[in-house]
């Protein structure tokens, strides 16, 4: 495997590891994901997909490299925005936290799709609850940091020297 492929495969593996740990927390530590957590998972899957496809494709032309990196960066920024919303909800005073809403499956079965999507992206009081921390940061804060790191990495890949991209 050449260096270019490894540079694209590394963030895909990071996303896979983060998703794996999220599933571990859900199924072995009883940390049920809130609506905003589920949306963030979707963004991790999309970022993983873009980097994995880029690793397989091995973009050697600057245009292909730019398309993969820009798409990955935009998706990571989208995930960071959702994570930032959750961090904001977690830091609200208790009297300002929105009421908890129904779970995703109830919303999908009983609400119009547009209302379900709105609820998913705005979150509820459930999204403000913090049940797990590591080094003083909640899951949402770690997610925000990882999305920021993935966006910066994608930018670095896009703007690294022309010598690093092999032309064919």
mmCIF file of C-alpha atoms in Angstrom:
data_model
loop_
_atom_site.group_PDB
_atom_site.id
_atom_site.type_symbol
_atom_site.label_atom_id
_atom_site.label_comp_id
_atom_site.label_asym_id
_atom_site.label_seq_id
_atom_site.Cartn_x
_atom_site.Cartn_y
_atom_site.Cartn_z
ATOM 1 C CA UNK A 1 0.000 0.000 0.000
ATOM 2 C CA UNK A 2 1.471 3.369 -0.939
ATOM 3 C CA UNK A 3 1.710 6.400 1.311
ATOM 4 C CA UNK A 4 -1.173 8.244 -0.370
ATOM 5 C CA UNK A 5 -3.586 5.383 0.331
ATOM 6 C CA UNK A 6 -2.446 5.196 3.953
ATOM 7 C CA UNK A 7 -3.050 8.913 4.409
ATOM 8 C CA UNK A 8 -6.682 8.382 3.384
ATOM 9 C CA UNK A 9 -7.098 5.066 5.204
ATOM 10 C CA UNK A 10 -5.943 6.423 8.585
ATOM 11 C CA UNK A 11 -8.923 8.747 9.207
ATOM 12 C CA UNK A 12 -11.296 6.036 7.959
ATOM 13 C CA UNK A 13 -9.872 3.726 10.614
ATOM 14 C CA UNK A 14 -10.213 6.478 13.229
ATOM 15 C CA UNK A 15 -13.901 6.879 12.332
ATOM 16 C CA UNK A 16 -14.397 3.108 12.503
ATOM 17 C CA UNK A 17 -12.754 2.995 15.934
ATOM 18 C CA UNK A 18 -14.897 5.884 17.211
ATOM 19 C CA UNK A 19 -18.053 4.219 15.914
ATOM 20 C CA UNK A 20 -16.972 0.920 17.444
ATOM 21 C CA UNK A 21 -16.450 2.569 20.819
ATOM 22 C CA UNK A 22 -19.843 4.261 20.531
ATOM 23 C CA UNK A 23 -21.476 0.870 19.956
ATOM 24 C CA UNK A 24 -19.491 -0.548 22.877
ATOM 25 C CA UNK A 25 -20.838 2.214 25.128
ATOM 26 C CA UNK A 26 -24.359 1.589 23.855
ATOM 27 C CA UNK A 27 -24.478 -2.191 24.097
ATOM 28 C CA UNK A 28 -22.080 -2.957 26.952
ATOM 29 C CA UNK A 29 -22.228 0.164 29.129
ATOM 30 C CA UNK A 30 -25.965 0.924 28.661
ATOM 31 C CA UNK A 31 -25.334 4.405 27.250
ATOM 32 C CA UNK A 32 -28.300 4.772 24.912
ATOM 33 C CA UNK A 33 -27.594 7.406 22.234
ATOM 34 C CA UNK A 34 -29.757 10.516 22.098
ATOM 35 C CA UNK A 35 -31.058 11.925 18.788
ATOM 36 C CA UNK A 36 -28.036 14.217 18.340
ATOM 37 C CA UNK A 37 -25.695 11.286 19.025
ATOM 38 C CA UNK A 38 -27.409 9.309 16.283
ATOM 39 C CA UNK A 39 -26.977 12.173 13.825
ATOM 40 C CA UNK A 40 -23.294 12.418 14.752
ATOM 41 C CA UNK A 41 -22.935 8.692 14.085
ATOM 42 C CA UNK A 42 -24.366 9.298 10.631
ATOM 43 C CA UNK A 43 -21.743 11.957 9.973
ATOM 44 C CA UNK A 44 -18.973 9.611 11.198
ATOM 45 C CA UNK A 45 -20.221 6.962 8.769
ATOM 46 C CA UNK A 46 -20.199 9.475 5.906
ATOM 47 C CA UNK A 47 -16.679 10.721 6.722
ATOM 48 C CA UNK A 48 -15.523 7.096 6.999
ATOM 49 C CA UNK A 49 -17.089 6.318 3.622
ATOM 50 C CA UNK A 50 -15.407 9.263 1.859
ATOM 51 C CA UNK A 51 -11.963 8.479 3.267
ATOM 52 C CA UNK A 52 -12.351 4.728 2.607
ATOM 53 C CA UNK A 53 -13.384 5.318 -1.012
ATOM 54 C CA UNK A 54 -10.470 7.733 -1.409
ATOM 55 C CA UNK A 55 -8.069 5.136 0.028
ATOM 56 C CA UNK A 56 -9.311 2.535 -2.449
ATOM 57 C CA UNK A 57 -9.378 4.987 -5.362
ATOM 58 C CA UNK A 58 -5.957 6.456 -4.489
ATOM 59 C CA UNK A 59 -6.521 9.912 -6.008
ATOM 60 C CA UNK A 60 -3.336 10.922 -7.744
ATOM 61 C CA UNK A 61 -4.728 13.970 -9.495
ATOM 62 C CA UNK A 62 -5.173 17.219 -7.600
ATOM 63 C CA UNK A 63 -8.841 17.533 -8.628
ATOM 64 C CA UNK A 64 -9.838 14.110 -7.266
ATOM 65 C CA UNK A 65 -7.814 14.748 -4.111
ATOM 66 C CA UNK A 66 -9.552 18.100 -3.650
ATOM 67 C CA UNK A 67 -13.019 16.593 -4.146
ATOM 68 C CA UNK A 68 -12.465 13.865 -1.550
ATOM 69 C CA UNK A 69 -10.861 16.229 0.955
ATOM 70 C CA UNK A 70 -13.457 18.980 0.524
ATOM 71 C CA UNK A 71 -16.320 16.522 0.910
ATOM 72 C CA UNK A 72 -14.755 14.939 4.004
ATOM 73 C CA UNK A 73 -14.065 18.372 5.493
ATOM 74 C CA UNK A 74 -17.634 19.574 4.902
ATOM 75 C CA UNK A 75 -19.064 16.409 6.455
ATOM 76 C CA UNK A 76 -16.746 16.733 9.453
ATOM 77 C CA UNK A 77 -17.811 20.368 9.886
ATOM 78 C CA UNK A 78 -21.453 19.236 9.732
ATOM 79 C CA UNK A 79 -20.770 16.656 12.438
ATOM 80 C CA UNK A 80 -18.937 19.272 14.483
ATOM 81 C CA UNK A 81 -21.948 21.590 14.238
ATOM 82 C CA UNK A 82 -24.230 18.863 15.599
ATOM 83 C CA UNK A 83 -21.748 18.035 18.360
ATOM 84 C CA UNK A 84 -21.445 21.748 19.204
ATOM 85 C CA UNK A 85 -25.233 21.963 19.514
ATOM 86 C CA UNK A 86 -25.156 19.061 21.962
ATOM 87 C CA UNK A 87 -22.304 20.615 23.954
ATOM 88 C CA UNK A 88 -24.322 23.842 24.102
ATOM 89 C CA UNK A 89 -27.365 21.930 25.390
ATOM 90 C CA UNK A 90 -25.207 20.218 28.008
ATOM 91 C CA UNK A 91 -23.986 23.563 29.330
ATOM 92 C CA UNK A 92 -27.388 25.219 29.601
ATOM 93 C CA UNK A 93 -28.669 26.037 33.084
ATOM 94 C CA UNK A 94 -31.051 23.283 34.248
ATOM 95 C CA UNK A 95 -34.116 25.535 33.964
ATOM 96 C CA UNK A 96 -33.305 26.302 30.283
ATOM 97 C CA UNK A 97 -32.878 22.696 29.096
ATOM 98 C CA UNK A 98 -35.652 21.668 26.677
ATOM 99 C CA UNK A 99 -38.033 18.898 27.663
ATOM 100 C CA UNK A 100 -37.080 15.338 26.802
ATOM 101 C CA UNK A 101 -38.760 14.080 23.669
ATOM 102 C CA UNK A 102 -39.763 10.662 22.407
ATOM 103 C CA UNK A 103 -37.162 8.212 21.152
ATOM 104 C CA UNK A 104 -36.258 7.912 17.476
ATOM 105 C CA UNK A 105 -38.366 4.832 16.764
ATOM 106 C CA UNK A 106 -41.483 6.445 18.217
ATOM 107 C CA UNK A 107 -40.877 9.591 16.159
ATOM 108 C CA UNK A 108 -40.374 7.602 12.940
ATOM 109 C CA UNK A 109 -43.613 5.696 13.495
ATOM 110 C CA UNK A 110 -45.794 8.581 14.678
ATOM 111 C CA UNK A 111 -44.469 11.880 13.329
ATOM 112 C CA UNK A 112 -44.096 13.171 9.774
ATOM 113 C CA UNK A 113 -40.578 12.724 8.426
ATOM 114 C CA UNK A 114 -39.948 16.493 8.350
ATOM 115 C CA UNK A 115 -40.816 16.795 12.063
ATOM 116 C CA UNK A 116 -38.663 13.783 12.919
ATOM 117 C CA UNK A 117 -35.678 15.281 11.084
ATOM 118 C CA UNK A 118 -36.219 18.624 12.815
ATOM 119 C CA UNK A 119 -36.281 16.895 16.216
ATOM 120 C CA UNK A 120 -33.165 14.898 15.345
ATOM 121 C CA UNK A 121 -31.153 17.989 14.451
ATOM 122 C CA UNK A 122 -32.326 20.200 17.325
ATOM 123 C CA UNK A 123 -32.134 17.633 20.110
ATOM 124 C CA UNK A 124 -34.062 17.464 23.338
ATOM 125 C CA UNK A 125 -33.460 17.389 27.056
ATOM 126 C CA UNK A 126 -32.147 13.856 26.654
ATOM 127 C CA UNK A 127 -29.268 15.322 24.624
ATOM 128 C CA UNK A 128 -28.303 17.562 27.559
ATOM 129 C CA UNK A 129 -27.743 14.665 29.954
ATOM 130 C CA UNK A 130 -24.131 13.692 30.654
ATOM 131 C CA UNK A 131 -23.648 10.136 31.888
ATOM 132 C CA UNK A 132 -20.056 9.521 30.805
ATOM 133 C CA UNK A 133 -16.883 11.612 30.895
ATOM 134 C CA UNK A 134 -13.247 10.983 30.151
ATOM 135 C CA UNK A 135 -10.615 13.502 31.225
ATOM 136 C CA UNK A 136 -13.465 15.830 32.194
ATOM 137 C CA UNK A 137 -15.042 15.857 28.716
ATOM 138 C CA UNK A 138 -18.415 14.396 27.767
ATOM 139 C CA UNK A 139 -19.012 12.197 24.733
ATOM 140 C CA UNK A 140 -20.322 15.234 22.830
ATOM 141 C CA UNK A 141 -17.215 17.266 23.680
ATOM 142 C CA UNK A 142 -14.958 14.429 22.538
ATOM 143 C CA UNK A 143 -17.016 14.101 19.388
ATOM 144 C CA UNK A 144 -16.631 17.825 18.692
ATOM 145 C CA UNK A 145 -12.860 17.517 19.139
ATOM 146 C CA UNK A 146 -12.659 14.498 16.812
ATOM 147 C CA UNK A 147 -14.781 16.151 14.133
ATOM 148 C CA UNK A 148 -12.555 19.238 14.326
ATOM 149 C CA UNK A 149 -9.457 17.046 14.024
ATOM 150 C CA UNK A 150 -10.927 15.190 11.032
ATOM 151 C CA UNK A 151 -11.821 18.480 9.305
ATOM 152 C CA UNK A 152 -8.320 19.865 9.879
ATOM 153 C CA UNK A 153 -6.775 16.622 8.655
ATOM 154 C CA UNK A 154 -8.893 16.746 5.489
ATOM 155 C CA UNK A 155 -7.742 20.326 4.915
ATOM 156 C CA UNK A 156 -4.143 19.285 5.453
ATOM 157 C CA UNK A 157 -4.561 16.479 2.916
ATOM 158 C CA UNK A 158 -6.068 18.926 0.433
ATOM 159 C CA UNK A 159 -3.350 21.545 0.779
ATOM 160 C CA UNK A 160 -0.255 19.456 1.376
ATOM 161 C CA UNK A 161 2.558 19.960 -1.087
ATOM 162 C CA UNK A 162 2.074 19.005 -4.728
ATOM 163 C CA UNK A 163 5.049 16.671 -4.350
ATOM 164 C CA UNK A 164 3.029 14.441 -2.023
ATOM 165 C CA UNK A 165 0.398 13.763 -4.696
ATOM 166 C CA UNK A 166 1.681 11.378 -7.330
ATOM 167 C CA UNK A 167 0.792 12.276 -10.901
ATOM 168 C CA UNK A 168 0.164 9.606 -13.478
#
